[in-house]
Amino acid sequence: MNVLGIIASGVAALFITVALAKSARRAALRPHVPDEQGGRAPRAGALRRVGGAAAVLGVGTATGGALWLGAADDAAGSVAGLLAGAGTVAALGLVHDLKPLWAALRLAVQTAAAILVVCLAGLSPAAGVLAVLWIVLVTNAFALLDHADGLLTTVGVVTAAGLLACAVIDGSAALALLPAALAAGLAGFLLHNWHPARLRLGASGAQFTGFALAASGALIQAAAPSGRAAWAALPTLATVALADTALVLISRRRAARSPLRDTDDHIAHRLRRVRVTVPGTVILLALWAAVPVATGTLVHAELLHPAFLLLPPAGSAAAVFALLRIPAYAPPRATSTRATPSRAAARRTAAHTADPAIPSASTGPAAPGSAAPTSGRAAPASGTAAPAPGKATARTAEGHPTVPSPPAPAGRSAAQVAAERS
């Protein structure tokens, strides 16, 4: 077994990834123009999203160099196919980072890359179909973990370390190259991806990580001795990613939401709602991933009975049901209780606005002492007695007002006054 080649590939992946990630970080934080508000370039957001290309180039260069130096003579074809498939998926993810692609197109490319890996590995048709389904499922499950700073990077390091241990136990140096380089490269990228993250894996780095882990696990399981319970240990290595996928699908199904529409309903989002910090969330999920990975590795090494493999899925299922009780979606907005004005009231309001003399239903009668609205008629001049309310003024046939008779003196009747005048 070429242990020196495995170590060299890991060290090379670490240094290359750190150097490329540092360059990408400097480019993302470089000022655009001196007088720009904020002092950052418009391309900074795009560079942060495609920062995972640094991890892809670091891991791919280290693994390819190890293959070129002959570190995988016994299974060079399998490792070459694995690296080619992971590189194809990473290129697709880079395009998706710059311009979103359809989900059907991404699934088609992932399936084609998985078929390439299976064909170059020489698996049987039945095992090849199962391996393709497993690779596509786990690739997307790990890609969904890229929703919090450092989460996918940390879980990927733990899972890659478990796959590396399984490959070393089987004595397969070729299949240990990519897990070793991936674990070292993700550890170097974690320096820039820890909260607060300066760089993100993006779709390119996330899909590359998921594809490399899924395909490496499938090939390690296929190369294991027939008497070993490797097939049972394989699913436990992806427990956290599969649990997060199950949580998302169940919650969106209950809320009648589209399963393809990403929102804040993942494990990390729910832990944040119960006041767990982002670094605390990453540490909790890393410990959650470490338990199934350690259990699967020990069962793969025949140090534990395969019955222990039932414990991690059972605990993860209980955790998923507990997380479902944490609300993930905002409640619908309450409708306004204010009544909508009718058309008649609207017409009255418009008429009142055009002619203030018309009373509106909302204002009601004028208050005592307030000025009465004036119409087109002229008001009586000052000093002229206005007629009493409710009494009409007597007028002659020509329309002139009549002069009222003076009041009768005290002690004399109206008949006596009229007789004196006549």
Short mmCIF file of C-alpha atoms in Angstrom, two decimals:
data_model
loop_
_atom_site.label_atom_id
_atom_site.label_comp_id
_atom_site.label_asym_id
_atom_site.label_seq_id
_atom_site.Cartn_x
_atom_site.Cartn_y
_atom_site.Cartn_z
CA MET A 1 0.00 0.00 0.00
CA ASN A 2 1.39 3.40 -1.03
CA VAL A 3 0.93 5.32 2.20
CA LEU A 4 3.44 7.97 1.13
CA GLY A 5 1.39 8.78 -1.97
CA ILE A 6 -1.79 9.19 0.12
CA ILE A 7 -0.04 11.56 2.52
CA ALA A 8 1.56 13.53 -0.31
CA SER A 9 -1.78 13.98 -2.09
CA GLY A 10 -3.37 15.26 1.11
CA VAL A 11 -0.58 17.74 1.82
CA ALA A 12 -0.58 18.99 -1.76
CA ALA A 13 -4.35 19.48 -1.72
CA LEU A 14 -4.11 21.43 1.54
CA PHE A 15 -1.47 23.89 0.34
CA ILE A 16 -2.93 24.38 -3.13
CA THR A 17 -6.43 25.00 -1.74
CA VAL A 18 -5.18 27.47 0.87
CA ALA A 19 -3.18 29.42 -1.73
CA LEU A 20 -6.01 29.58 -4.27
CA ALA A 21 -8.61 30.46 -1.62
CA LYS A 22 -6.41 33.26 -0.32
CA SER A 23 -6.07 34.69 -3.82
CA ALA A 24 -9.83 34.47 -4.39
CA ARG A 25 -10.46 36.20 -1.07
CA ARG A 26 -8.12 39.06 -1.95
CA ALA A 27 -9.80 39.48 -5.31
CA ALA A 28 -13.24 39.52 -3.67
CA LEU A 29 -12.23 42.18 -1.13
CA ARG A 30 -10.21 44.34 -3.55
CA PRO A 31 -11.58 47.93 -3.86
CA HIS A 32 -13.09 48.83 -7.20
CA VAL A 33 -12.61 52.59 -7.39
CA PRO A 34 -11.44 54.99 -4.65
CA ASP A 35 -14.65 57.06 -4.60
CA GLU A 36 -17.07 54.12 -4.48
CA GLN A 37 -19.29 53.97 -1.42
CA GLY A 38 -18.31 50.93 0.67
CA GLY A 39 -15.05 50.47 -1.25
CA ARG A 40 -15.88 47.00 -2.62
CA ALA A 41 -16.14 45.76 -6.15
CA PRO A 42 -19.47 44.72 -7.67
CA ARG A 43 -17.86 41.39 -8.54
CA ALA A 44 -17.20 40.58 -4.88
CA GLY A 45 -20.48 38.68 -4.44
CA ALA A 46 -19.84 36.53 -7.53
CA LEU A 47 -16.30 35.76 -6.40
CA ARG A 48 -17.56 34.63 -3.00
CA ARG A 49 -20.09 32.31 -4.64
CA VAL A 50 -17.50 30.69 -6.91
CA GLY A 51 -14.87 30.46 -4.18
CA GLY A 52 -15.47 26.71 -4.04
CA ALA A 53 -13.58 26.45 -7.32
CA ALA A 54 -10.41 26.87 -5.24
CA ALA A 55 -11.19 23.68 -3.33
CA VAL A 56 -12.08 21.87 -6.56
CA LEU A 57 -8.82 22.87 -8.23
CA GLY A 58 -6.77 22.02 -5.16
CA VAL A 59 -8.28 18.56 -4.67
CA GLY A 60 -8.35 17.78 -8.39
CA THR A 61 -4.75 18.86 -8.96
CA ALA A 62 -3.44 16.85 -6.01
CA THR A 63 -5.35 13.70 -7.01
CA GLY A 64 -4.44 14.03 -10.67
CA GLY A 65 -0.77 14.51 -9.78
CA ALA A 66 -0.84 11.38 -7.63
CA LEU A 67 -2.35 9.42 -10.52
CA TRP A 68 0.29 10.74 -12.91
CA LEU A 69 3.07 9.71 -10.51
CA GLY A 70 1.68 6.17 -10.36
CA ALA A 71 0.22 6.16 -6.87
CA ALA A 72 -2.86 4.20 -8.05
CA ASP A 73 -1.52 1.53 -10.37
CA ASP A 74 -3.96 -1.14 -9.16
CA ALA A 75 -7.13 0.89 -9.84
CA ALA A 76 -6.07 3.87 -11.92
CA GLY A 77 -9.11 3.57 -14.18
CA SER A 78 -11.57 3.74 -11.31
CA VAL A 79 -9.89 6.80 -9.77
CA ALA A 80 -9.61 8.52 -13.15
CA GLY A 81 -13.32 7.97 -13.81
CA LEU A 82 -14.15 9.17 -10.31
CA LEU A 83 -12.11 12.35 -10.81
CA ALA A 84 -13.57 12.96 -14.28
CA GLY A 85 -17.15 12.58 -13.04
CA ALA A 86 -16.55 14.89 -10.07
CA GLY A 87 -14.90 17.46 -12.36
CA THR A 88 -17.88 17.38 -14.74
CA VAL A 89 -20.32 18.00 -11.92
CA ALA A 90 -18.11 20.80 -10.56
CA ALA A 91 -18.05 22.50 -13.99
CA LEU A 92 -21.84 22.28 -14.12
CA GLY A 93 -22.07 23.83 -10.66
CA LEU A 94 -19.78 26.69 -11.70
CA VAL A 95 -22.09 27.52 -14.59
CA HIS A 96 -25.05 27.31 -12.20
CA ASP A 97 -23.35 29.79 -9.85
CA LEU A 98 -23.06 32.33 -12.65
CA LYS A 99 -26.41 31.61 -14.32
CA PRO A 100 -29.01 29.32 -12.67
CA LEU A 101 -29.81 26.16 -14.63
CA TRP A 102 -32.88 23.93 -14.69
CA ALA A 103 -33.03 21.16 -12.11
CA ALA A 104 -33.71 18.58 -14.83
CA LEU A 105 -30.51 19.54 -16.64
CA ARG A 106 -28.45 19.26 -13.48
CA LEU A 107 -29.91 15.83 -12.68
CA ALA A 108 -29.19 14.65 -16.22
CA VAL A 109 -25.54 15.72 -16.05
CA GLN A 110 -25.11 14.17 -12.59
CA THR A 111 -26.61 10.90 -13.81
CA ALA A 112 -24.30 10.86 -16.84
CA ALA A 113 -21.27 11.51 -14.60
CA ALA A 114 -22.34 8.70 -12.25
CA ILE A 115 -22.74 6.31 -15.20
CA LEU A 116 -19.21 7.23 -16.33
CA VAL A 117 -17.83 6.35 -12.89
CA VAL A 118 -19.71 3.04 -12.78
CA CYS A 119 -18.62 2.01 -16.27
CA LEU A 120 -14.93 2.76 -15.65
CA ALA A 121 -15.08 0.93 -12.32
CA GLY A 122 -16.38 -2.22 -14.02
CA LEU A 123 -19.40 -2.84 -11.78
CA SER A 124 -22.11 -5.35 -12.68
CA PRO A 125 -25.37 -4.00 -14.18
CA ALA A 126 -27.38 -4.49 -10.98
CA ALA A 127 -24.68 -2.98 -8.77
CA GLY A 128 -24.16 -0.22 -11.31
CA VAL A 129 -27.82 0.85 -11.26
CA LEU A 130 -27.85 0.98 -7.46
CA ALA A 131 -24.57 2.88 -7.45
CA VAL A 132 -25.89 5.48 -9.91
CA LEU A 133 -29.02 6.06 -7.84
CA TRP A 134 -26.95 6.31 -4.66
CA ILE A 135 -24.47 8.78 -6.18
CA VAL A 136 -27.17 11.11 -7.54
CA LEU A 137 -29.14 11.04 -4.26
CA VAL A 138 -26.18 11.68 -1.97
CA THR A 139 -24.70 14.34 -4.27
CA ASN A 140 -27.83 16.47 -3.98
CA ALA A 141 -28.24 15.69 -0.27
CA PHE A 142 -24.74 17.00 0.52
CA ALA A 143 -25.26 20.00 -1.78
CA LEU A 144 -28.27 21.01 0.34
CA LEU A 145 -26.01 21.34 3.39
CA ASP A 146 -24.38 24.44 1.91
CA HIS A 147 -26.80 26.81 3.67
CA ALA A 148 -24.67 27.88 6.65
CA ASP A 149 -21.12 29.11 7.06
CA GLY A 150 -18.73 26.16 7.39
CA LEU A 151 -21.45 23.50 7.63
CA LEU A 152 -20.86 21.48 4.47
CA THR A 153 -17.10 21.95 4.78
CA THR A 154 -16.99 20.53 8.31
CA VAL A 155 -19.38 17.63 7.64
CA GLY A 156 -17.44 16.86 4.45
CA VAL A 157 -14.15 16.65 6.35
CA VAL A 158 -15.68 14.22 8.87
CA THR A 159 -17.23 12.03 6.15
CA ALA A 160 -14.09 12.02 4.00
CA ALA A 161 -12.04 10.96 7.02
CA GLY A 162 -14.39 7.99 7.55
CA LEU A 163 -14.12 6.96 3.88
CA LEU A 164 -10.34 7.28 4.07
CA ALA A 165 -10.29 4.97 7.09
CA CYS A 166 -12.49 2.41 5.29
CA ALA A 167 -10.22 2.46 2.23
CA VAL A 168 -7.11 2.06 4.37
CA ILE A 169 -8.70 -0.87 6.20
CA ASP A 170 -9.35 -2.60 2.86
CA GLY A 171 -5.79 -1.87 1.70
CA SER A 172 -6.93 0.09 -1.39
CA ALA A 173 -4.46 2.94 -1.87
CA ALA A 174 -6.09 4.07 -5.12
CA LEU A 175 -9.54 4.58 -3.59
CA ALA A 176 -7.97 6.37 -0.61
CA LEU A 177 -6.39 9.11 -2.75
CA LEU A 178 -9.51 11.19 -3.39
CA PRO A 179 -10.91 10.99 0.20
CA ALA A 180 -7.49 11.99 1.57
CA ALA A 181 -7.15 14.94 -0.81
CA LEU A 182 -10.78 15.96 -0.23
CA ALA A 183 -10.44 15.95 3.56
CA ALA A 184 -7.26 18.04 3.40
CA GLY A 185 -8.62 20.44 0.78
CA LEU A 186 -11.85 21.08 2.69
CA ALA A 187 -9.87 21.62 5.90
CA GLY A 188 -7.81 24.28 4.12
CA PHE A 189 -10.93 25.91 2.66
CA LEU A 190 -12.53 25.97 6.12
CA LEU A 191 -10.09 28.74 7.08
CA HIS A 192 -12.02 31.07 4.76
CA ASN A 193 -15.43 29.43 5.10
CA TRP A 194 -15.82 29.58 8.89
CA HIS A 195 -18.33 32.07 10.26
CA PRO A 196 -18.32 34.85 9.17
CA ALA A 197 -17.50 33.27 5.80
CA ARG A 198 -15.36 35.19 3.34
CA LEU A 199 -15.79 32.52 0.67
CA ARG A 200 -18.51 30.00 -0.07
CA LEU A 201 -18.35 26.60 -1.71
CA GLY A 202 -21.24 27.49 -3.98
CA ALA A 203 -22.86 24.99 -6.31
CA SER A 204 -19.49 24.08 -7.82
CA GLY A 205 -17.76 23.13 -4.58
CA ALA A 206 -20.90 21.66 -2.98
CA GLN A 207 -21.73 19.33 -5.86
CA PHE A 208 -18.07 18.33 -6.25
CA THR A 209 -17.90 17.46 -2.55
CA GLY A 210 -21.14 15.48 -2.57
CA PHE A 211 -20.26 13.60 -5.78
CA ALA A 212 -16.75 12.74 -4.59
CA LEU A 213 -18.02 11.44 -1.24
CA ALA A 214 -20.92 9.46 -2.76
CA ALA A 215 -18.88 7.91 -5.59
CA SER A 216 -15.93 7.09 -3.32
CA GLY A 217 -18.24 5.35 -0.86
CA ALA A 218 -19.87 3.33 -3.64
CA LEU A 219 -16.52 2.19 -5.06
CA ILE A 220 -15.11 1.37 -1.63
CA GLN A 221 -18.19 -0.71 -0.89
CA ALA A 222 -17.88 -2.52 -4.24
CA ALA A 223 -14.18 -3.27 -3.67
CA ALA A 224 -14.67 -4.56 -0.11
CA PRO A 225 -14.44 -8.30 0.57
CA SER A 226 -17.72 -10.13 0.11
CA GLY A 227 -17.90 -11.34 3.69
CA ARG A 228 -17.69 -7.86 5.17
CA ALA A 229 -20.78 -5.81 6.02
CA ALA A 230 -19.64 -2.82 3.97
CA TRP A 231 -23.00 -2.45 2.23
CA ALA A 232 -24.67 -1.84 5.59
CA ALA A 233 -22.03 0.65 6.76
CA LEU A 234 -22.23 2.81 3.62
CA PRO A 235 -25.59 4.57 4.27
CA THR A 236 -24.56 5.60 7.79
CA LEU A 237 -21.75 7.74 6.39
CA ALA A 238 -24.31 10.12 4.87
CA THR A 239 -26.72 10.19 7.81
CA VAL A 240 -26.70 13.95 8.41
CA ALA A 241 -27.13 14.83 4.73
CA LEU A 242 -29.98 12.35 4.30
CA ALA A 243 -31.64 13.52 7.54
CA ASP A 244 -31.55 17.15 6.36
CA THR A 245 -33.05 16.13 3.01
CA ALA A 246 -35.82 14.16 4.71
CA LEU A 247 -36.58 17.08 7.03
CA VAL A 248 -36.86 19.50 4.10
CA LEU A 249 -39.08 17.22 2.00
CA ILE A 250 -41.44 16.40 4.88
CA SER A 251 -41.83 20.01 6.01
CA ARG A 252 -42.44 21.29 2.48
CA ARG A 253 -44.93 18.51 1.87
CA ARG A 254 -46.85 19.45 4.99
CA ALA A 255 -46.85 23.13 4.06
CA ALA A 256 -47.90 22.39 0.45
CA ARG A 257 -44.73 24.02 -0.89
CA SER A 258 -42.65 23.09 -3.90
CA PRO A 259 -39.86 20.64 -2.98
CA LEU A 260 -37.50 22.39 -5.43
CA ARG A 261 -37.92 25.86 -3.98
CA ASP A 262 -35.17 26.41 -1.45
CA THR A 263 -36.08 28.30 1.73
CA ASP A 264 -35.05 28.59 5.38
CA ASP A 265 -36.32 25.19 6.56
CA HIS A 266 -33.09 23.19 6.94
CA ILE A 267 -31.59 21.83 10.16
CA ALA A 268 -29.29 24.81 10.68
CA HIS A 269 -32.15 27.27 10.16
CA ARG A 270 -34.31 25.58 12.78
CA LEU A 271 -31.45 25.46 15.28
CA ARG A 272 -30.93 29.19 14.71
CA ARG A 273 -34.58 29.79 15.63
CA VAL A 274 -33.95 28.23 19.05
CA ARG A 275 -31.04 30.61 19.71
CA VAL A 276 -28.16 28.34 18.64
CA THR A 277 -25.31 30.34 17.11
CA VAL A 278 -23.90 29.58 13.68
CA PRO A 279 -20.60 28.12 15.00
CA GLY A 280 -22.57 26.15 17.59
CA THR A 281 -24.82 24.76 14.85
CA VAL A 282 -21.79 23.64 12.83
CA ILE A 283 -20.22 21.94 15.84
CA LEU A 284 -23.46 20.14 16.73
CA LEU A 285 -23.90 18.82 13.20
CA ALA A 286 -20.24 17.81 13.03
CA LEU A 287 -20.69 15.75 16.19
CA TRP A 288 -23.93 14.36 14.78
CA ALA A 289 -22.04 13.28 11.65
CA ALA A 290 -19.11 11.88 13.62
CA VAL A 291 -21.23 9.31 15.47
CA PRO A 292 -22.59 7.50 12.36
CA VAL A 293 -19.23 7.79 10.59
CA ALA A 294 -17.38 6.23 13.52
CA THR A 295 -20.02 3.51 13.87
CA GLY A 296 -19.91 2.66 10.17
CA THR A 297 -16.11 2.60 10.12
CA LEU A 298 -15.95 0.27 13.12
CA VAL A 299 -18.54 -2.04 11.58
CA HIS A 300 -16.62 -1.97 8.28
CA ALA A 301 -13.49 -2.99 10.20
CA GLU A 302 -15.51 -5.79 11.88
CA LEU A 303 -14.89 -4.31 15.32
CA LEU A 304 -18.62 -3.85 16.00
CA HIS A 305 -21.63 -6.01 15.26
CA PRO A 306 -23.71 -4.81 12.28
CA ALA A 307 -26.70 -4.42 14.63
CA PHE A 308 -25.09 -1.21 15.95
CA LEU A 309 -25.75 0.35 12.57
CA LEU A 310 -29.43 0.65 13.53
CA LEU A 311 -28.68 3.17 16.27
CA PRO A 312 -27.58 6.19 14.14
CA PRO A 313 -30.60 6.06 11.78
CA ALA A 314 -32.98 5.65 14.70
CA GLY A 315 -31.47 8.62 16.54
CA SER A 316 -31.50 10.71 13.37
CA ALA A 317 -35.18 9.89 12.75
CA ALA A 318 -36.05 11.00 16.28
CA ALA A 319 -34.07 14.22 15.75
CA VAL A 320 -35.92 14.91 12.49
CA PHE A 321 -39.33 14.56 14.16
CA ALA A 322 -38.18 16.84 16.98
CA LEU A 323 -36.97 19.46 14.50
CA LEU A 324 -40.29 19.33 12.67
CA ARG A 325 -41.90 20.85 15.76
CA ILE A 326 -39.84 24.02 15.31
CA PRO A 327 -41.76 26.40 13.01
CA ALA A 328 -39.90 27.01 9.77
CA TYR A 329 -42.30 29.23 7.83
CA ALA A 330 -43.69 32.64 8.73
CA PRO A 331 -47.44 32.69 9.57
CA PRO A 332 -49.72 34.21 6.93
CA ARG A 333 -50.46 37.91 7.29
CA ALA A 334 -53.75 38.79 9.00
CA THR A 335 -56.32 40.43 6.72
CA SER A 336 -57.43 43.98 7.52
CA THR A 337 -60.74 44.27 9.42
CA ARG A 338 -61.49 47.77 8.10
CA ALA A 339 -64.66 47.76 6.01
CA THR A 340 -64.42 48.85 2.41
CA PRO A 341 -66.54 51.96 1.66
CA SER A 342 -69.50 51.35 -0.60
CA ARG A 343 -69.99 52.97 -3.96
CA ALA A 344 -72.81 55.20 -2.64
CA ALA A 345 -70.60 56.54 0.15
CA ALA A 346 -67.84 57.17 -2.38
CA ARG A 347 -70.25 59.11 -4.60
CA ARG A 348 -71.46 61.20 -1.62
CA THR A 349 -67.90 61.98 -0.70
CA ALA A 350 -67.11 63.06 -4.26
CA ALA A 351 -70.22 65.24 -4.37
CA HIS A 352 -69.37 66.85 -1.05
CA THR A 353 -65.91 67.63 -2.32
CA ALA A 354 -67.36 69.29 -5.45
CA ASP A 355 -70.10 71.23 -3.56
CA PRO A 356 -69.45 71.86 0.16
CA ALA A 357 -73.11 72.81 0.69
CA ILE A 358 -74.11 69.16 0.37
CA PRO A 359 -73.70 67.39 3.74
CA SER A 360 -71.82 64.11 3.70
CA ALA A 361 -72.71 60.98 5.61
CA SER A 362 -69.38 60.94 7.35
CA THR A 363 -69.50 64.50 8.65
CA GLY A 364 -73.14 64.57 9.79
CA PRO A 365 -74.98 67.76 10.80
CA ALA A 366 -73.06 70.88 11.55
CA ALA A 367 -72.17 71.48 15.14
CA PRO A 368 -73.84 74.33 17.03
CA GLY A 369 -71.99 77.57 16.67
CA SER A 370 -70.13 76.47 13.58
CA ALA A 371 -70.32 78.38 10.33
CA ALA A 372 -73.04 77.11 8.05
CA PRO A 373 -72.03 76.27 4.53
CA THR A 374 -72.88 78.90 1.97
CA SER A 375 -74.46 78.25 -1.37
CA GLY A 376 -74.76 80.39 -4.44
CA ARG A 377 -77.34 82.79 -2.78
CA ALA A 378 -76.04 85.95 -1.20
CA ALA A 379 -76.22 86.27 2.53
CA PRO A 380 -78.33 89.12 4.02
CA ALA A 381 -76.51 92.32 4.74
CA SER A 382 -75.39 93.11 8.22
CA GLY A 383 -77.93 95.08 10.26
CA THR A 384 -80.93 93.59 8.48
CA ALA A 385 -83.10 91.37 10.60
CA ALA A 386 -83.25 87.91 9.25
CA PRO A 387 -86.64 86.21 9.19
CA ALA A 388 -87.36 83.81 11.98
CA PRO A 389 -86.78 80.20 11.16
CA GLY A 390 -89.91 78.43 9.92
CA LYS A 391 -91.88 81.72 9.05
CA ALA A 392 -92.28 83.01 5.50
CA THR A 393 -92.15 86.80 4.77
CA ALA A 394 -95.52 88.34 3.49
CA ARG A 395 -95.24 89.88 0.04
CA THR A 396 -97.58 91.86 -2.24
CA ALA A 397 -98.79 90.78 -5.67
CA GLU A 398 -95.85 92.66 -7.24
CA GLY A 399 -93.45 90.70 -5.00
CA HIS A 400 -92.53 93.55 -2.59
CA PRO A 401 -92.48 92.76 1.10
CA THR A 402 -95.36 94.22 3.13
CA VAL A 403 -94.75 96.55 6.07
CA PRO A 404 -96.05 95.01 9.30
CA SER A 405 -98.48 97.03 11.43
CA PRO A 406 -97.07 98.61 14.54
CA PRO A 407 -98.03 96.99 17.79
CA ALA A 408 -101.07 98.30 19.70
CA PRO A 409 -100.36 100.58 22.71
CA ALA A 410 -100.81 99.12 26.14
CA GLY A 411 -104.41 99.28 27.45
CA ARG A 412 -106.02 99.72 24.01
CA SER A 413 -107.39 97.05 21.81
CA ALA A 414 -106.61 96.56 18.12
CA ALA A 415 -110.21 97.54 17.15
CA GLN A 416 -109.90 100.95 18.89
CA VAL A 417 -106.58 101.69 17.14
CA ALA A 418 -108.07 100.78 13.75
CA ALA A 419 -111.12 103.07 14.39
CA GLU A 420 -108.83 106.01 15.28
CA ARG A 421 -106.80 105.55 12.08
CA SER A 422 -109.88 105.44 9.92
#
